[in-house]
Coordinates of C-alpha atoms in Angstrom, one line a residue:
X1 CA 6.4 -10.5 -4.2
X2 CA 4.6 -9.4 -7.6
X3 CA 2.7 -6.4 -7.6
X4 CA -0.8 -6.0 -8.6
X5 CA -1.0 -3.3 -11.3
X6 CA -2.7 -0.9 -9.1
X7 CA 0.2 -1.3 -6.7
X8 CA 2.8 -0.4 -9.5
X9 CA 1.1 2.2 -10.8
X10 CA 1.1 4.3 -7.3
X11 CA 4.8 3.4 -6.7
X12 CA 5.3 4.5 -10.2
X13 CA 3.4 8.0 -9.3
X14 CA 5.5 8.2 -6.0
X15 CA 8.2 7.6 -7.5
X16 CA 7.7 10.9 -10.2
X17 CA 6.7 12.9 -6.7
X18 CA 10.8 12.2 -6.2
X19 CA 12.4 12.8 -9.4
X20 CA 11.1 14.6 -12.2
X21 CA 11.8 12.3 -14.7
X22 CA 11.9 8.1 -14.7
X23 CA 13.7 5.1 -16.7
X24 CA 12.0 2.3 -18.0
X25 CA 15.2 0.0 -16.7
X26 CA 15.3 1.5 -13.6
X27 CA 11.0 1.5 -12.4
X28 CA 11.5 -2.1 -13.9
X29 CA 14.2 -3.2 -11.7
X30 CA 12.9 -0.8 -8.7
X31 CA 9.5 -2.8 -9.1
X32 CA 11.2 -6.3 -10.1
X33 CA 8.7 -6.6 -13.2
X34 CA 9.9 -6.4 -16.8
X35 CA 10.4 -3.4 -19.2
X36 CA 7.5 -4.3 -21.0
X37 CA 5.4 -4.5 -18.2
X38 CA 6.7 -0.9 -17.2
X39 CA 6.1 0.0 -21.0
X40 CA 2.3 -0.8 -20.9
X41 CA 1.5 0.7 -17.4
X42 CA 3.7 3.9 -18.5
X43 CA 1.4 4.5 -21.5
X44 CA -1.5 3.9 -19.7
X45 CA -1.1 6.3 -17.1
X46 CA -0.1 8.6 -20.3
X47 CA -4.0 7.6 -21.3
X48 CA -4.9 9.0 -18.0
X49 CA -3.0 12.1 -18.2
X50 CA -1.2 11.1 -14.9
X51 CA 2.6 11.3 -17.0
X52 CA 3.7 11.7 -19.6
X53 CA 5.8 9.6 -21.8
X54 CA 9.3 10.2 -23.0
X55 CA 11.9 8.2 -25.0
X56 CA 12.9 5.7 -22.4
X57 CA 10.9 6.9 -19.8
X58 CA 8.3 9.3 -17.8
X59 CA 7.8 12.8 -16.8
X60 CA 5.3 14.2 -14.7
X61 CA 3.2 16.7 -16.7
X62 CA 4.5 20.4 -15.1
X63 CA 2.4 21.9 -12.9
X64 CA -0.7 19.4 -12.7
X65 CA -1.9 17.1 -10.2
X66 CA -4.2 13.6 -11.1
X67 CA -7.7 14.4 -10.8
X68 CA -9.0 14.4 -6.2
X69 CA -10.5 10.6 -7.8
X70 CA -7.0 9.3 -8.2
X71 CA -5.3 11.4 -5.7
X72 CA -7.7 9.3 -3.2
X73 CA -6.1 6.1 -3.8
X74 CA -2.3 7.3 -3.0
X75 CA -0.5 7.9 0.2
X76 CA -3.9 6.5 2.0
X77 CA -1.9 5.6 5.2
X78 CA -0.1 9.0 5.6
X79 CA -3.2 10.7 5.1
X80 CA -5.0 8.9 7.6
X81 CA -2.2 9.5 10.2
X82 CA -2.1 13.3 9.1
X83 CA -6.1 13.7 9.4
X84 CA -5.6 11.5 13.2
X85 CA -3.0 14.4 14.4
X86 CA -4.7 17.5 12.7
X87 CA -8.1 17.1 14.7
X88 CA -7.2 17.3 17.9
X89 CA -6.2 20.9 17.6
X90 CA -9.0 22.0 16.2
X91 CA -11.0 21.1 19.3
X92 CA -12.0 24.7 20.1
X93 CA -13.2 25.5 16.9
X94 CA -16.9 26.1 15.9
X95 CA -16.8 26.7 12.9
X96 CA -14.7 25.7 10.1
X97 CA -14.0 26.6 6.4
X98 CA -12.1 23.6 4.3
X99 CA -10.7 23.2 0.9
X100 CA -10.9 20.5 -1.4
X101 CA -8.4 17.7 -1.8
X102 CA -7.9 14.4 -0.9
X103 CA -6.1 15.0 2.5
X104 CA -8.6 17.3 3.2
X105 CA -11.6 14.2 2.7
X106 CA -9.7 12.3 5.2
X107 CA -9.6 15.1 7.9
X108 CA -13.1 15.7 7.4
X109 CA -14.4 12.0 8.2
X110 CA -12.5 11.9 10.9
X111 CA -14.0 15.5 12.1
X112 CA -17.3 13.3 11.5
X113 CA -16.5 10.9 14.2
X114 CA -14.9 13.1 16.8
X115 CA -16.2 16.6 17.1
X116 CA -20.2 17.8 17.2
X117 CA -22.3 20.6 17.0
X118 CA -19.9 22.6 14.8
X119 CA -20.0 24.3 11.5
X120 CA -18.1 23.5 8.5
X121 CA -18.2 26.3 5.1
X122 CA -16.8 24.3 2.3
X123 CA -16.7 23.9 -1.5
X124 CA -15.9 20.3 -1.3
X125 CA -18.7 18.1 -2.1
X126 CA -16.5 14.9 -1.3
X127 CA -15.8 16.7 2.5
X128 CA -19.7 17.5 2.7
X129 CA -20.2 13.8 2.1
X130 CA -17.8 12.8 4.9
X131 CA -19.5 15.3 7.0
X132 CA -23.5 14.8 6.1
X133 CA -22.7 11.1 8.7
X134 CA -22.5 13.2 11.8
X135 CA -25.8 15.2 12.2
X136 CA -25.0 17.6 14.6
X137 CA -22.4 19.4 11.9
X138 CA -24.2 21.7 9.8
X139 CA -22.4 22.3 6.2
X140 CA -22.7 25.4 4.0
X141 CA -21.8 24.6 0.5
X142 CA -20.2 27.0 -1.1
X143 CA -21.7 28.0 -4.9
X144 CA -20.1 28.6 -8.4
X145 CA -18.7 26.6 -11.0
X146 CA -18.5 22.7 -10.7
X147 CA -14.9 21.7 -11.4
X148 CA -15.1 17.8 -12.0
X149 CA -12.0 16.7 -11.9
X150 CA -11.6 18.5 -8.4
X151 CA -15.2 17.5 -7.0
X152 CA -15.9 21.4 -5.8
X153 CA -16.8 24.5 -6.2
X154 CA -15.0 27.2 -7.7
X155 CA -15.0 30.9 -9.6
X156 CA -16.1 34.1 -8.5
X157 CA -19.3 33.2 -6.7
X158 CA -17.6 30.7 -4.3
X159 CA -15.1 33.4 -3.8
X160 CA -17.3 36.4 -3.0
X161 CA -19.9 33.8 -0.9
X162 CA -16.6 33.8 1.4
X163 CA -16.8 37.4 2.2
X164 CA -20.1 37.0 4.6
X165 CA -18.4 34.6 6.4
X166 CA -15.6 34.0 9.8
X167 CA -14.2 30.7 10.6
X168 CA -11.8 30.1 13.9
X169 CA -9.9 27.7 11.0
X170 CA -9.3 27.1 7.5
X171 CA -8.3 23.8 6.8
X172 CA -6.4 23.2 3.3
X173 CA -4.6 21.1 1.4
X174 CA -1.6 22.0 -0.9
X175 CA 0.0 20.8 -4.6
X176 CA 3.3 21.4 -3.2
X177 CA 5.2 23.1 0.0
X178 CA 8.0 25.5 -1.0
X179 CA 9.9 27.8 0.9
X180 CA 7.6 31.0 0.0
X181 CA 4.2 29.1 0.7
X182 CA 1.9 26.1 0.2
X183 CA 0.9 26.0 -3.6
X184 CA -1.9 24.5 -6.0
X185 CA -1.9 22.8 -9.0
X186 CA -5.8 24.3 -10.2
X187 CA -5.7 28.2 -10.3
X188 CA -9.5 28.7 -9.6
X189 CA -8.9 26.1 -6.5
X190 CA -6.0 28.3 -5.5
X191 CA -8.6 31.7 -5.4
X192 CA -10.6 29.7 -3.2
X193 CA -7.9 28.7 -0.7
X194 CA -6.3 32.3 -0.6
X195 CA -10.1 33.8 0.4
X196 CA -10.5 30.8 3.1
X197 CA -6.8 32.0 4.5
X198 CA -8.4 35.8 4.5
X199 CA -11.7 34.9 6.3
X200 CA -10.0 32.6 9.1
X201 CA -8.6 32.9 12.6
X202 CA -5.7 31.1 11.7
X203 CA -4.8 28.5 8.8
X204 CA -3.7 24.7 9.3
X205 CA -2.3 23.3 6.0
X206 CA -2.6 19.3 5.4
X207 CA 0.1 17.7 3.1
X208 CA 1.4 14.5 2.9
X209 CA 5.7 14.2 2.3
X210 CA 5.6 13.8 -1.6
X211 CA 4.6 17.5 -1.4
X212 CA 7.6 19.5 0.1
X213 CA 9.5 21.4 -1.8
X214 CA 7.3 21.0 -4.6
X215 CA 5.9 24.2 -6.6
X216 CA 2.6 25.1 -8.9
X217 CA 1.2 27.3 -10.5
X218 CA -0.9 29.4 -7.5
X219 CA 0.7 29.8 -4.2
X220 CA -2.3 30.7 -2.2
X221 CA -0.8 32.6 0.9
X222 CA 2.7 33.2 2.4
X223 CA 4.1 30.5 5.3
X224 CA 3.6 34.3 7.8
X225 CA -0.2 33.1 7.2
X226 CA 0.1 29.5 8.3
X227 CA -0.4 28.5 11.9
X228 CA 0.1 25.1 12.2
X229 CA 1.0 22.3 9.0
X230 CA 0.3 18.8 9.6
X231 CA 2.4 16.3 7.8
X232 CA 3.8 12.9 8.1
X233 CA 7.8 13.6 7.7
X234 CA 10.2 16.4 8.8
X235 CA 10.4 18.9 6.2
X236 CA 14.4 19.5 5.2
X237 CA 16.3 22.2 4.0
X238 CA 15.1 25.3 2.8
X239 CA 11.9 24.4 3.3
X240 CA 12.8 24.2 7.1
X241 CA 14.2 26.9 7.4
X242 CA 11.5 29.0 5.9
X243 CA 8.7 27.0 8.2
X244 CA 11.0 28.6 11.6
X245 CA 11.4 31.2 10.2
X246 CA 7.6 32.2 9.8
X247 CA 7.0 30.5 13.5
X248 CA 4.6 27.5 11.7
X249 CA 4.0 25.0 14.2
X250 CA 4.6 21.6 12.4
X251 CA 2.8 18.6 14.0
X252 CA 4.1 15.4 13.1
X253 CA 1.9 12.1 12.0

């Protein structure tokens, strides 16, 4: 069955979330299209600043993420699932602070259709979006610096705007999940998470599978911080070991 080029280009970025580095032979044969084809997506998404072209092949640029615009259109199922188990146990929460990130949009609209009169502090302007359809949640946007390629908020204003504030739950996203924490790709994103973590009641991180025992730049609080993480496959490993160790409830979508 041939592949639309959208379609090839996300199995080519899941793909990198596996192995950090790719084949021209091997995505072509993986994908069942030619090297050329291959060729011409990989320097596209090289355009894009998604990868980053080798001899022969693909890398995924260290320690960056696409921009929360091209995030949105990968792992769309597993997020939805993620965001259907995560808002259940926040039922007895009234208010909430969460991050930025795709995950994070998807847990938010569905927070839009199932809980009410509730307050949500974010930096997010794609989860205040999601949020403004329900009119009995009242959103606080966070100020500071407008990162575009993230869609929020960040710097020392949003930062220091967190200090007036208690939640009952921080809801966040993560880069990567590594033994000693949940990590982000954009520092000043990362400052932002670590103060939600600081002003919360407890901390539920949202991740998707092509994020374990990945790591960036900022890890943004130890797993001894983490209540619960939501994700859509068993972590393995050392990663699983860590998770017991530090008593994080995992739920399962």
């Amino acid at each position: 069955m041939r592949r639309s080029k959208a379609s090839r280009q996300e199995q080519i970025l899941a793909e990198l979330n596996r192995s950090p580095s790719l084949r021209v032979a091997e995505l072509a044969r993986r994908l069942a299209v030619s090297t050329e084809t291959i060729r011409r997506d990989l320097d596209a998404m090289t355009e894009q600043g998604l990868l980053n072209r080798t001899y022969g092949g693909a890398v995924r640029p260290l320690g960056t993420e696409p921009s929360v615009t091209e995030r949105h259109a990968l792992h769309v199922p597993e997020r939805e699932r993620i965001a259907k188990v995560a808002v259940p146990l926040l039922k007895t929460a009234r208010i909430l602070m969460i991050g930025s990130g795709a995950t994070t949009v998807h847990v938010a609209r569905r927070i839009a259709v199932e809980m009410k009169n509730i307050a949500v502090i974010t930096h997010s302007f794609g989860v205040a979006t999601v949020l403004s359809l329900n009119p009995t949640i009242k959103v606080l946007m966070m100020p500071g610096d407008y990162h575009p390629g993230e869609g929020a908020t960040v710097g020392v204003h949003a930062v220091s705007f967190l200090n007036d504030f208690h939640a009952d739950c921080a809801i966040i996203g993560a880069s990567g999940l590594a033994p000693d924490g949940p990590s982000e790709a954009l520092l000043e994103c990362g400052a932002v998470y670590s103060a939600m973590v600081a002003r919360a009641a407890r901390c539920m991180v949202v991740a998707d599978h092509s994020k374990h025992d990945r790591v960036f730049a900022a890890r943004y609080t130890p797993w001894r911080n983490v209540a619960t993480l939501v994700t859509d496959r068993p972590p393995e490993g050392a990663l699983r070991d860590a998770l017991d160790q530090n008593a994080v409830s995992v739920a399962l979508a």
